[in-house]
Amino acid sequence: MSSILDDLKMQYKLGGITQRLIYWNVACFLVSLLFFYQYRVGAFDFPNWIALSSEPSVFITKPWTLLTYAFFHDGFGHIFFNMIVLNFSSTLFLTFFTQKQLLGLYVLSSIFAGIAFVLGYYFLNLGASIVGASAAIMAILVATTTYQPLMNVRLLLIGNVKLWHITLVIIVIDLMQIRIENTGGHIAHLAGAFFGYIFIVLLRNGTDLSKIVSSIMDFFVNLLGKSTSTPFKKVHKNYKRPMEKPVSKIMTKDKTQQQIDEILDKISRSGYDCLTKEEKEFLFRAGK
């Protein structure tokens, strides 16, 4: 059991923002199972300081729910499907953009979709609460589709299809069901999709909205004295790389650092699962 936990900790440390978002969502779901699940009636009962309420009197006094709702889910099927689509859409998004931009889009689209849900229910004279990461996931998918609509995506049993075909089908389903069931959820989904489109339009014009989130995160990280480079390491770039400054080729490494570098090189070539038990334990101890 301890080795499994050690593997999870190491994968969290070495993984990118997609993996961390999935970890955070799963962790929140496990917490909700312990504290907010009513086993007698078989349903979740989220408090109004977590779920996003459409009631103005509740929403105004608990503005943080504009973000907390995007990390909790109402059932196993809800989180399972969302995490699959999150992994799919984030992988495509990171082909062109950075991890900081992904996190910024997730956070900002959740807030935007939450506000759209509250306003929509206010004008419809309805009342409800929502949870789920669907709106943010829709933003990521639509943002990628807006940037590269003709990208080929291979689907099981179907074959190659254009990315915009997949996105269009999902949006049409939301539009068809908006008055049938889960109206608030579909309003949030469509608002998230709209924000993803606006995000790319503004980015093409030189305005990167994700810098708002990055600046706030960097402020608190610097306040705590931590490095900002590790959690948000860039894996893909769609911009021209600036010329690197020449550095000295004379390097001195101790034996431990050399072994760490060899293990990291092995991970980059074949993945984390190719490591032996001893290498995993050594890397875990060195990371403490």
Steps between C-alpha positions, in 0.01 A plus 500: 500500500783739583665432164177591320480827694865570423434442128201734510703769677781469248264508202339811648840669536617405150163535325373808324204721579253262332593222740483739795155624401382140486656430840329806651162403357530141619613613846199733530270219389639268768450772760140544384440125535606520864315816601229589249359169377167392651524123498136446599363690204794433265567864409744782565404793719762769438503796741452848355860593582621248237229471235417806291153625586286708265349684795653852501490522881709181526729569206596852612604384847697201364675619181769228528237249387561634148811282510436226758202365306732414210688240707208297640276250321158348557572130465759256368371509143516880505865519602607198292371646173627850581852380582520302175397805296730724708798278425405484130442872450798608714735275305389664177518849655858446622606412146485872425500684831668498841399349831458847651252583227311176568467574870401860431233391253362241744470752782369798299249297299363348823444849640347630177267199464400530865400863453304406186316229696406741780380769257315249284307354791430846637332613177319165465380538858637155592699377795759221520863418575762344275831317531733359238799577278302467175495873422878532533551184293274640228710817498819300450347291220350797316820704540701223335237460228497874431878502464528180293155387376632269228717294733451127441391301804484121492200353683452136592268315259454816292844593372632843413266797538556874508514660844226747412263209428539372856456843652195580288323179605557576869375859466190389307418246773522778762271722294245222452486414870510849649123509555457130575723429800787655693435843353755667726770252405443552128505879542838466671627265225408741222645794693824307543505424126450869423782598734735249335427663163557852636822386670655400165369807315660728758819292505538539126469876548777498760294484822569196716229484766677214677764747621244624752503161674875454448576836661285420804654154535853636462430766763398244762777257403760775533340603826557149632856496366446217255627468146247573224674296235431145615118480517451676169774366280424574134477188286379656173528842345324660208721804500850557369759394754729786603872465444668328794798654668825303481585315815816340625542133405704429809271331750566323825254239630511284806410132482145549630416772249644291218280205596192728516576630150537146366164398648327811362648429156362148524155638587508739205586211265274223627267644764478477878374140502826370352692579822599223737375499857842611622512791253151616605597487868826687432318771301236533770762544773692751291183702439432551871 
